[in-house]
Coordinates of C-alpha atoms in Angstrom, one line a residue:
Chain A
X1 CA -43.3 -6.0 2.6
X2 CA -40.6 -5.3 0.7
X3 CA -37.3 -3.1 0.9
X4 CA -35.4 -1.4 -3.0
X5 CA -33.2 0.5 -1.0
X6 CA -29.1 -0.3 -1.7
X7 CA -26.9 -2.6 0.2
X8 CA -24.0 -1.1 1.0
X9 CA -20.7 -2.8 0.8
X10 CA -17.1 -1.5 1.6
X11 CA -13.3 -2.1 1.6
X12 CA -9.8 -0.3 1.3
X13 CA -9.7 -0.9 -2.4
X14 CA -10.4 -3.7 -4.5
X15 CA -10.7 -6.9 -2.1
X16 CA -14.5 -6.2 -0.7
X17 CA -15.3 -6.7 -4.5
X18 CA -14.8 -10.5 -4.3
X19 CA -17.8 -10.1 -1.6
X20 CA -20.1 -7.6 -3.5
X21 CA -19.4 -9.9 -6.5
X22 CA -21.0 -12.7 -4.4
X23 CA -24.1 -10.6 -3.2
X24 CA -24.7 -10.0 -6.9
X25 CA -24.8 -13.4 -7.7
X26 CA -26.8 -14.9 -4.9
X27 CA -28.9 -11.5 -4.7
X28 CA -28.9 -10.3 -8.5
X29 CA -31.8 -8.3 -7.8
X30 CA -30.9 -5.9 -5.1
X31 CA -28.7 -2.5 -5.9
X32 CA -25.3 -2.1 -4.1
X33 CA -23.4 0.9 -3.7
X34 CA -20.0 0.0 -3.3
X35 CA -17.2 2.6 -1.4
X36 CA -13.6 1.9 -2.2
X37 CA -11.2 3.8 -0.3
X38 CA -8.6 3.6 -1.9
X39 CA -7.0 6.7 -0.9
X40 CA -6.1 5.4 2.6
X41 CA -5.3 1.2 0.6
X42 CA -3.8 -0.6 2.3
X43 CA -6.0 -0.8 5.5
X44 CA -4.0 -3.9 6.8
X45 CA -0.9 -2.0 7.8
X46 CA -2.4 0.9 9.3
X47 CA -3.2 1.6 12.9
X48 CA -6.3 0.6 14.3
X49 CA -7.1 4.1 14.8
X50 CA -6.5 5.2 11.4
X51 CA -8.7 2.3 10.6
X52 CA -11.5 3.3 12.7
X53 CA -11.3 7.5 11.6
X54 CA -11.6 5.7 7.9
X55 CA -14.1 3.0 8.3
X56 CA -16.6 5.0 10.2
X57 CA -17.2 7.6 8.5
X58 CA -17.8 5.5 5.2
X59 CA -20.0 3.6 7.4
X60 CA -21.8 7.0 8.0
X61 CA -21.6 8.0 4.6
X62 CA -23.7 4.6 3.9
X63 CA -26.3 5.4 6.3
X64 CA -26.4 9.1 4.6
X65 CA -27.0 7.0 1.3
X66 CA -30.0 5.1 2.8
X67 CA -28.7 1.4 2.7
X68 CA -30.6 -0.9 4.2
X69 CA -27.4 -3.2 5.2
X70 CA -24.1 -2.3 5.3
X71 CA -21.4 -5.1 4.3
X72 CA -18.0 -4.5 6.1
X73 CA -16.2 -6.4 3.3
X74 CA -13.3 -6.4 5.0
X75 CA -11.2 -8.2 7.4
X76 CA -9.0 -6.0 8.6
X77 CA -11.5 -3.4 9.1
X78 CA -13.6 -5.8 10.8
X79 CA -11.1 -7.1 13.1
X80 CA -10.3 -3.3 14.2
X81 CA -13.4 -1.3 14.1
X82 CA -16.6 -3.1 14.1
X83 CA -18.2 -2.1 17.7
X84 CA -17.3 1.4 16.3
X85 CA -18.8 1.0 12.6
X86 CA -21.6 -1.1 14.2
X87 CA -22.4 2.1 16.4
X88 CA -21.7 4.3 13.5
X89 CA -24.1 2.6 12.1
X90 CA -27.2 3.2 14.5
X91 CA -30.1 0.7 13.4
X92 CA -29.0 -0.4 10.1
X93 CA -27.9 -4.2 9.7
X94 CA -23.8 -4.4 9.7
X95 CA -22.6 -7.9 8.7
X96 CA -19.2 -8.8 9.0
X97 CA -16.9 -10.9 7.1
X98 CA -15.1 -12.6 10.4
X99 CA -17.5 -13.5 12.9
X100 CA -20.2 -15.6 10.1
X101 CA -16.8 -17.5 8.8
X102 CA -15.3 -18.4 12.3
X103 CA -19.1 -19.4 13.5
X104 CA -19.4 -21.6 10.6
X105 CA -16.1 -23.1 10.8
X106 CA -16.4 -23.8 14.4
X107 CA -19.1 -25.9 14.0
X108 CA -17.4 -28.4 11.7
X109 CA -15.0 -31.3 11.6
X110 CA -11.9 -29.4 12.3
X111 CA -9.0 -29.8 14.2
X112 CA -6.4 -27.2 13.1
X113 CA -7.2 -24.6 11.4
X114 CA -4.8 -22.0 9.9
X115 CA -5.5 -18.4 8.9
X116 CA -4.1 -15.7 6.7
X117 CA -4.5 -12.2 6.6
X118 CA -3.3 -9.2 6.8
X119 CA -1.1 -7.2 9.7
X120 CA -4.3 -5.5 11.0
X121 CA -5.9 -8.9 11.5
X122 CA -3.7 -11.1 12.5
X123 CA -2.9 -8.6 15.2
X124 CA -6.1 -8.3 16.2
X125 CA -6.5 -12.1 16.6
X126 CA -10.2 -11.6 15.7
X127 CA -10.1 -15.0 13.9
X128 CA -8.8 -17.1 17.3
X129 CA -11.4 -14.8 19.4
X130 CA -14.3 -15.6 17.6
X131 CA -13.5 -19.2 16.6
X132 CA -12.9 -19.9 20.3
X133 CA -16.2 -18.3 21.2
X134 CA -17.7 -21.0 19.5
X135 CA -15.3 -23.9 20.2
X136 CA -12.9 -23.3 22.7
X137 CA -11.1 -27.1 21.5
X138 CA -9.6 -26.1 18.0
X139 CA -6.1 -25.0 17.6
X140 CA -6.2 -21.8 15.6
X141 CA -2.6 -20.9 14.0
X142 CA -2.7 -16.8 12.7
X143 CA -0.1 -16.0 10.0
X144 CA 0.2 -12.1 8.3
X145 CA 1.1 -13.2 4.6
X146 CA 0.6 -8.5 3.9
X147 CA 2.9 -9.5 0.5
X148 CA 0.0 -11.2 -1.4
X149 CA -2.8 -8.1 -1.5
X150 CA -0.5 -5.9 -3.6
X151 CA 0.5 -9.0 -5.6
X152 CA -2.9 -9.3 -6.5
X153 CA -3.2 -5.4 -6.9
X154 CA -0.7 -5.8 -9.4
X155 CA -1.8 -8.6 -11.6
X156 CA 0.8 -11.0 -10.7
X157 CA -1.7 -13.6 -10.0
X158 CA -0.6 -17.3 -11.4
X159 CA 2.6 -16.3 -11.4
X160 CA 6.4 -17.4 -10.2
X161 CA 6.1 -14.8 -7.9
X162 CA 3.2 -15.4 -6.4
X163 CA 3.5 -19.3 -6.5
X164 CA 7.1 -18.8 -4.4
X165 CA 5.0 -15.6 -2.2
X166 CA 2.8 -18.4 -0.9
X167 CA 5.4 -21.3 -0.6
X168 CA 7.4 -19.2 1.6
X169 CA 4.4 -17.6 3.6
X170 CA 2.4 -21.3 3.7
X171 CA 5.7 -23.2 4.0
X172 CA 5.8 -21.9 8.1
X173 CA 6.0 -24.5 10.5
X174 CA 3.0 -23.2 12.5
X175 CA 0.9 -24.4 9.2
X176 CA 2.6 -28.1 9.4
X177 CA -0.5 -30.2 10.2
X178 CA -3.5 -27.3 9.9
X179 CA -6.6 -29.2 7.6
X180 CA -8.6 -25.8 7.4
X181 CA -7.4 -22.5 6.0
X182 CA -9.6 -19.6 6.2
X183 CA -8.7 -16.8 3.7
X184 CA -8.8 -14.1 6.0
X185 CA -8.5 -11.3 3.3
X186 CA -11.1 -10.3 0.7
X187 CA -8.6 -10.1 -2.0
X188 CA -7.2 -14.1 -1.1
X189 CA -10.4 -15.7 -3.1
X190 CA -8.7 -14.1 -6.1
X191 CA -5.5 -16.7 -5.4
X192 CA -7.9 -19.5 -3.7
X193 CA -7.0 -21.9 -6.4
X194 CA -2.8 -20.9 -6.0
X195 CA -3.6 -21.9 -2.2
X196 CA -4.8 -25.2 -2.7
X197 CA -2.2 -26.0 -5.1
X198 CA 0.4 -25.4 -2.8
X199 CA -1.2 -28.0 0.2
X200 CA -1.7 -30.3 -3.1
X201 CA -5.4 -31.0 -1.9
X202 CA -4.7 -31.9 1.7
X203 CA -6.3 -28.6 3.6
X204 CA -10.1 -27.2 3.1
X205 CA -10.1 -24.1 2.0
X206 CA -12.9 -22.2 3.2
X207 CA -15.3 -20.4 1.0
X208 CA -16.0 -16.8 2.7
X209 CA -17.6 -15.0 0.3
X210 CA -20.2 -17.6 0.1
X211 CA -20.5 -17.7 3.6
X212 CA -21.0 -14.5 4.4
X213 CA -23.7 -13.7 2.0
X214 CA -25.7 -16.5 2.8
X215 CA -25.4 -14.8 6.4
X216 CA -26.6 -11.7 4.8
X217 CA -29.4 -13.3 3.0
X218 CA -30.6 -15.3 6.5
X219 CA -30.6 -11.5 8.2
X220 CA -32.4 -9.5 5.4
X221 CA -35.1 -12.4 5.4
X222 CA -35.2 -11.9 9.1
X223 CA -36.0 -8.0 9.0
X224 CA -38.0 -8.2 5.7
X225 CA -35.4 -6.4 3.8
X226 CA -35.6 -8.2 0.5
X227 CA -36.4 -5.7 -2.6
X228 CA -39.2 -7.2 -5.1
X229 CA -37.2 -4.8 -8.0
X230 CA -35.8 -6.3 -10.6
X231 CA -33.5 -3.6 -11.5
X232 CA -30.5 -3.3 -9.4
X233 CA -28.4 -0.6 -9.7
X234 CA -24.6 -0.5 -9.4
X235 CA -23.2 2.7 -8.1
X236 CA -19.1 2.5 -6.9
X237 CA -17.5 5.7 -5.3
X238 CA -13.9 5.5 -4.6
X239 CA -11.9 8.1 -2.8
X240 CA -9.1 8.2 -4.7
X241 CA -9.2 6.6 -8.7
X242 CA -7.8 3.8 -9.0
X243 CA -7.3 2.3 -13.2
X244 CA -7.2 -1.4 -11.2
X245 CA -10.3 -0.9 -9.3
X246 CA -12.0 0.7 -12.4
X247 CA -11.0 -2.3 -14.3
X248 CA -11.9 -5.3 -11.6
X249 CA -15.5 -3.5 -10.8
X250 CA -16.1 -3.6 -14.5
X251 CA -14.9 -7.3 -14.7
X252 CA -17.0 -8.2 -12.2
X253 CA -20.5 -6.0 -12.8
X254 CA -20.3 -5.0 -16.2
X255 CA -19.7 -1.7 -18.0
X256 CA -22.5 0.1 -17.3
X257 CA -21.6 0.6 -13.8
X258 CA -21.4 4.1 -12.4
X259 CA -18.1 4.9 -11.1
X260 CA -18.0 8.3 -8.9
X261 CA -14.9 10.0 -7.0
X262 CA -15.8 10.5 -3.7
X263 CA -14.1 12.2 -0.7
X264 CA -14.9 11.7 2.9
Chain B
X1 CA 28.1 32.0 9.4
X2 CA 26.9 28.7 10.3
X3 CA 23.4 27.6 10.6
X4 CA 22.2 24.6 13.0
X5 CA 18.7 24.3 12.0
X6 CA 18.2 20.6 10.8
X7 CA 17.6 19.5 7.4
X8 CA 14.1 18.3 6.5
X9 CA 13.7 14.9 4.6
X10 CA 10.1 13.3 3.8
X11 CA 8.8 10.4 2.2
X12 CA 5.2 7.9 2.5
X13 CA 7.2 5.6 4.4
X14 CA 10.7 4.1 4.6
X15 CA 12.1 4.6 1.3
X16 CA 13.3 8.2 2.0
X17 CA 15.7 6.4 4.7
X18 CA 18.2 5.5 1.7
X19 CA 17.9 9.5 0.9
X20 CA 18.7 10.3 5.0
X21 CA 21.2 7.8 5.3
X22 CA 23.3 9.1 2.9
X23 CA 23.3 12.9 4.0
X24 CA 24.1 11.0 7.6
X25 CA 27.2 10.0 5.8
X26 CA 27.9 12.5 4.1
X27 CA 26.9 15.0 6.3
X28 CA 27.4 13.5 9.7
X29 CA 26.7 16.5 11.9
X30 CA 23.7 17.9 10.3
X31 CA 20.5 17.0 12.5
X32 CA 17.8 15.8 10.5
X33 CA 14.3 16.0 11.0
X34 CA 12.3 13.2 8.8
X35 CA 8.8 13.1 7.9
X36 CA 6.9 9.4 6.9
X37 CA 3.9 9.9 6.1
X38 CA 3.1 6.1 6.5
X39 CA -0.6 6.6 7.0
X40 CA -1.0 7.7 3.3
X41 CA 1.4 5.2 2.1
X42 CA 2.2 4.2 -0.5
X43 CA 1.8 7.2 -2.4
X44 CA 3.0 5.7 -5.9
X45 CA -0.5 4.3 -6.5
X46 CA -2.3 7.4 -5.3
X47 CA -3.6 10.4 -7.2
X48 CA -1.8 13.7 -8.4
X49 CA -4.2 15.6 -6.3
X50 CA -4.1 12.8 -3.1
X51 CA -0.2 13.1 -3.4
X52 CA -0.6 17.2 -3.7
X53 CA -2.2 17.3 -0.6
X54 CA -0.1 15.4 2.1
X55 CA 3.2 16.3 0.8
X56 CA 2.2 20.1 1.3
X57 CA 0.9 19.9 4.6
X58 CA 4.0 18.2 5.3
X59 CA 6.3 20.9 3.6
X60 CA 4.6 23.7 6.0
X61 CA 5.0 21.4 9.1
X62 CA 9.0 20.9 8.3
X63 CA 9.0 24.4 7.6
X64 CA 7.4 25.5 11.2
X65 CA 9.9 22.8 12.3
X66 CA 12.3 25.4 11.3
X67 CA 14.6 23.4 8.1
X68 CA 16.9 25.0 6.7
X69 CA 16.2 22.8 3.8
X70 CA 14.1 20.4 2.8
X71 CA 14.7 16.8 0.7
X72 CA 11.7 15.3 -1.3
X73 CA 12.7 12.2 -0.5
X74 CA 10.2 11.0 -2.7
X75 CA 10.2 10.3 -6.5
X76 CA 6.4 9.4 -6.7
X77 CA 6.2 13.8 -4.4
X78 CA 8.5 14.8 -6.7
X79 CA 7.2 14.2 -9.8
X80 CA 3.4 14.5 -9.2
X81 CA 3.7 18.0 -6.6
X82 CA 7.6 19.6 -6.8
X83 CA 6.0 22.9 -8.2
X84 CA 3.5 22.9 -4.9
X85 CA 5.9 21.7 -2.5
X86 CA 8.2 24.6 -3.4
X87 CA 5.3 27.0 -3.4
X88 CA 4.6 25.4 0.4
X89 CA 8.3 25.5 1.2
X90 CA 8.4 29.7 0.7
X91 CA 12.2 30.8 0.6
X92 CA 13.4 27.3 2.5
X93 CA 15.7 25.5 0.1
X94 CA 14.6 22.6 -1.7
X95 CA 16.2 19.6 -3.1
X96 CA 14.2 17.1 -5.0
X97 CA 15.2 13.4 -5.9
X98 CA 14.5 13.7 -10.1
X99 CA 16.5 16.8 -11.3
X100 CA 20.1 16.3 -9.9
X101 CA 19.5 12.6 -11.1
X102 CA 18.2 13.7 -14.6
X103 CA 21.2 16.5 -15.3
X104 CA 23.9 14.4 -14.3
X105 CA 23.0 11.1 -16.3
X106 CA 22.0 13.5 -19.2
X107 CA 25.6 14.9 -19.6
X108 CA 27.1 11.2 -19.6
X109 CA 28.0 9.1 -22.4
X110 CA 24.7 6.7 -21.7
X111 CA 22.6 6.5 -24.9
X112 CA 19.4 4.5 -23.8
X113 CA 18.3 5.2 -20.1
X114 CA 15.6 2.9 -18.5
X115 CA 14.1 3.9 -15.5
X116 CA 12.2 1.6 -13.2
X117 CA 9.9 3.4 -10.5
X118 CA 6.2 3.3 -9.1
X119 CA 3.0 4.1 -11.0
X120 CA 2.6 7.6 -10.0
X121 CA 6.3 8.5 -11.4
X122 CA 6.0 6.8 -14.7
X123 CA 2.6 8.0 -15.4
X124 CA 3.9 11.6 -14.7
X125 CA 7.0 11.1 -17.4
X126 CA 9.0 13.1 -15.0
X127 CA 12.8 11.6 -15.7
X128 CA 11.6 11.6 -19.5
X129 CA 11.2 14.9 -19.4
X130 CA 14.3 16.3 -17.2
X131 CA 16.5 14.6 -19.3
X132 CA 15.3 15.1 -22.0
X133 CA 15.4 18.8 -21.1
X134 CA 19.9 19.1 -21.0
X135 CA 20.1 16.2 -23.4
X136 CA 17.4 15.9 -26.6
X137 CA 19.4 13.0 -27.8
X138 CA 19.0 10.1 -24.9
X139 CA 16.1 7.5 -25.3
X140 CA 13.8 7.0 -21.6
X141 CA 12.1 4.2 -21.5
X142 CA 10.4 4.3 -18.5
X143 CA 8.7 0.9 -16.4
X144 CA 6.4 1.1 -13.6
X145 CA 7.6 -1.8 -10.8
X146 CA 4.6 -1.0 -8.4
X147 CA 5.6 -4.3 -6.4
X148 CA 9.0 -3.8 -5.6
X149 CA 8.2 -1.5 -3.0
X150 CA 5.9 -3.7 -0.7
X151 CA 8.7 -6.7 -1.6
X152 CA 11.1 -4.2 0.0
X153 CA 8.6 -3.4 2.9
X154 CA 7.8 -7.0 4.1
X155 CA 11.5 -8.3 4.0
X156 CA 11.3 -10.2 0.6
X157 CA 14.6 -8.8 -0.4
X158 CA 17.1 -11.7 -1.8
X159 CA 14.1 -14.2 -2.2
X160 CA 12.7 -16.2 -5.1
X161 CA 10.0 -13.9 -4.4
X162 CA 11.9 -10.5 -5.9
X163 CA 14.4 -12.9 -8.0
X164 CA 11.2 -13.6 -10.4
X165 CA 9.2 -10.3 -9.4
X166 CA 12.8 -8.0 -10.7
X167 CA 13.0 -10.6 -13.9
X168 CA 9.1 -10.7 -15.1
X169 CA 9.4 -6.4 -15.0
X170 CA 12.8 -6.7 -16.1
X171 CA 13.0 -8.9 -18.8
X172 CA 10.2 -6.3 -20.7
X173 CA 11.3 -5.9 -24.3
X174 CA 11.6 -2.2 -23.6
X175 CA 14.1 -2.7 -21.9
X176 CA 16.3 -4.9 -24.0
X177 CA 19.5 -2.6 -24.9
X178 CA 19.2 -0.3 -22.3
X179 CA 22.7 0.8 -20.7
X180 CA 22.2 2.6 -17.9
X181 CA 19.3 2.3 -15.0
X182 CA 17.7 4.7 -12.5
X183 CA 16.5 3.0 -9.6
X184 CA 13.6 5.7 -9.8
X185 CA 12.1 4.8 -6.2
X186 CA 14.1 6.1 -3.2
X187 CA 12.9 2.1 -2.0
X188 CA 14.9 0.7 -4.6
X189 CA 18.6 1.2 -3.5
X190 CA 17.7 -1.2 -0.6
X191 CA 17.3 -3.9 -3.6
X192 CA 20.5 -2.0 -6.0
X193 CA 22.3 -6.0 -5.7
X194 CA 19.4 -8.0 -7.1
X195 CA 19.0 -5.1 -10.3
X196 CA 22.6 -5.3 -11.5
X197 CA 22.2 -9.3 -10.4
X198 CA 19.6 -9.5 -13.5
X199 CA 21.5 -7.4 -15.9
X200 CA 25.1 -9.4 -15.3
X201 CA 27.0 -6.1 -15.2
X202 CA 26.1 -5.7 -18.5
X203 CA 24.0 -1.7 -17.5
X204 CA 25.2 0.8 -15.2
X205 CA 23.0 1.6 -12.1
X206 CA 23.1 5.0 -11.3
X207 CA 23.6 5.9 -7.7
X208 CA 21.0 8.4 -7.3
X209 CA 21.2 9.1 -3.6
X210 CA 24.6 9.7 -3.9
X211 CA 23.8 12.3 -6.6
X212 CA 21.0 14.1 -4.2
X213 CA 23.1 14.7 -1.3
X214 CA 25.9 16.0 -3.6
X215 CA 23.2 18.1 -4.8
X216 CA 22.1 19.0 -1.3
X217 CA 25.9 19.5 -0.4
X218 CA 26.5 22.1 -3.0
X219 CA 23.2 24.1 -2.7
X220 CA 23.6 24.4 1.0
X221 CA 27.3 25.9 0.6
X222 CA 26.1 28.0 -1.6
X223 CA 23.9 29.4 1.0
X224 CA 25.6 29.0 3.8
X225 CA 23.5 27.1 5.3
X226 CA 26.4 24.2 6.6
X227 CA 26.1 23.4 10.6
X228 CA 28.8 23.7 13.1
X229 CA 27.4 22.0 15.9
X230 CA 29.2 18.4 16.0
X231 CA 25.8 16.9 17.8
X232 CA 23.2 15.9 15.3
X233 CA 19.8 15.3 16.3
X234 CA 17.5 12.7 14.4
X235 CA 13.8 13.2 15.1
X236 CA 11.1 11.1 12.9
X237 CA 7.8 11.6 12.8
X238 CA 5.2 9.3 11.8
X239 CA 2.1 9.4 10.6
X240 CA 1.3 6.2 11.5
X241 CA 3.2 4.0 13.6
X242 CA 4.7 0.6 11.8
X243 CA 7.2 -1.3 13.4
X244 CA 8.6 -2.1 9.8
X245 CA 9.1 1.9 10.0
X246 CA 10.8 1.8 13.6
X247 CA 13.3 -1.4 12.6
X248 CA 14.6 0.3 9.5
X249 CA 15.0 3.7 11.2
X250 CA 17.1 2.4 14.2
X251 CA 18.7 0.0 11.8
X252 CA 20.0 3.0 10.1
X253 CA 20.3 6.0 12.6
X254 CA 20.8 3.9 15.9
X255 CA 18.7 3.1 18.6
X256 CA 19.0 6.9 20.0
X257 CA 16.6 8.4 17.4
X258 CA 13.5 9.8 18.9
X259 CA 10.2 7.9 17.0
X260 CA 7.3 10.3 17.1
X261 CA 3.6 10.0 16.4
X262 CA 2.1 12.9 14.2
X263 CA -1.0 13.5 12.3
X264 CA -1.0 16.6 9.9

């Protein structure tokens, strides 16, 4: 039995793509239709009740859409809001990006392991909750480093001011002796490289994107969800137009990509 | 006649402070009632029809508020929605961030103005175009500096991180025999230092807030509209609560201000 219907994947803005990017190459033949809402970007400042107004009603939006799974591409939506979007959600698959990351991770050789993300997460200490669940014996050290999503927003990738960004974020003493970091943003695998300069190879940095979908994968098999078409379609609505998420989307899945304003 | 209503200042989040701290001085027993519409911010990288939207629903909420005026405290507002805001703001005065700015430096002996500011002001060539309306003669060259404001929101001020952030936009070729600067952000007084820091004296940076609130000063003379209570009021409301919001505010207005949650 198979399943053409969409996966559904969303963020704040352009971050979640790093994720859908993943799905499409690990899952190149299923469609995804992708909501950026980028009208309410920045979700990790905002209030976890602004978060949850926002997140579920793309969430419903999906279900509208017919997805078959719904991707919360983002960490500080999940931290916030995922009982609510999970709910919102009725019986359609939601999968995470925190809790397949910190079950993974907890299961390994680590002893310290240090976390960035945004203000929303690190708030929420979804990371420490969920890592603990799993092994209550590792130290996990939370640090909000908010500064390097618009960085990245703005193309300043690779440069002094994102190499001094990090030194002074990574530089804390609560990251002294961590030998894990989790990148506890979807837009951080865009700087993963930057990271692991800055710790000069001495800290694991954990591959999330890859995680995650390989999570997805494992469910989908589980529920029969796999599509047997081999013509995926690529459909992006964003609430507000964004040139940068127009241009990363493109990057990342070509030009013939719909792109659709969309208001919720 | 006197007239003790308070004076109505907005902005997306904490850059419109620099705009009510300076009528505070200036004006120092005038209530004020501010407006941060953090829950939308930062409007500089949203649309002209996003930005059209909140900043009129906030216009009629200061005007049921009772203002007596109201200051855009805004550039990104300003130069996207002043026409709508005004339409919102029926016969209630009001003072935008762009004009006074534009006429003043217009009728000086500058002869090559650059203007730094978000996306959402360059892309709308609104300082081009007001000074270039009293003076046909001055070259605007105007350069969007998206990431200054979120290097002013986490704290990055006096860093490495807005050192090389302020000389990579900076040191565009544009911008190479300018001799006068608008800090075209009501954020970017807060960093005024670290602009004329990269220029060595060599360009004049224009003090636009002190330019609005002479602006405001006049106008409200002219109308009568001047208080003589001698017990100001400060009342801000927020969108969306950030403590970033609250430090600033009290830093500013003292720790007697009432902080107030509101949703439009």
């Amino acid at each position: 039995m198979n399943d053409n219907r969409p996966i559904g994947v969303f963020d704040s803005g352009v971050g979640g793509l790093t994720v859908a990017k993943e799905i499409k190459r690990l899952l190149p033949n299923e469609s995804i239709i992708y909501f950026g809402d980028t009208q309410h970007l920045p979700y990790g400042e905002k209030s976890k009740e602004s978060i949850t107004k926002f997140t579920t009603a793309i969430t419903r939006f999906l279900v509208e859409q017919d997805c078959k799974a719904i991707v919360v591409a983002c960490n500080s939506a999940t931290s916030n809001s995922i009982d609510e979007i999970r709910e919102a959600a009725g019986d359609v698959l939601v999968i995470d990006v925190i809790s397949p990351v910190a079950k993974k991770v907890a299961y390994e050789l680590n002893q310290k392991i240090g976390v960035i993300a945004t203000k929303a997460t690190v708030n929420s200490h979804a990371y420490k909750k969920y890592i603990r669940k799993y092994n209550r014996h590792l130290k996990v050290i939370e640090l909000a480093t908010p500064l390097l999503v618009p960085i990245i927003e703005e193309g300043f990738r690779n440069t002094q001011v994102s190499k001094y960004a990090m030194e002074l974020y990574l530089s804390n003493k609560k990251f002294e002796d961590i030998d894990t970091i989790i990148l506890g943003c979807t837009h951080y695998p865009l700087i993963e490289k930057e990271v692991q300069a800055v710790f000069q190879g001495r800290v694991k940095v954990v591959d999330s994107p890859l995680i995650v979908v390989n999570h997805l994968i494992h469910e989908m098999r589980k529920l029969n969800l796999m599509t047997d078409s081999t013509e995926p379609n690529y459909h992006f609505y964003l609430s507000d137009y964004t040139e940068n998420f127009a241009k990363l989307a493109k990057h990342f899945f070509g030009k013939s990509i719909t792109l659709e304003q969309k208001q919720l």
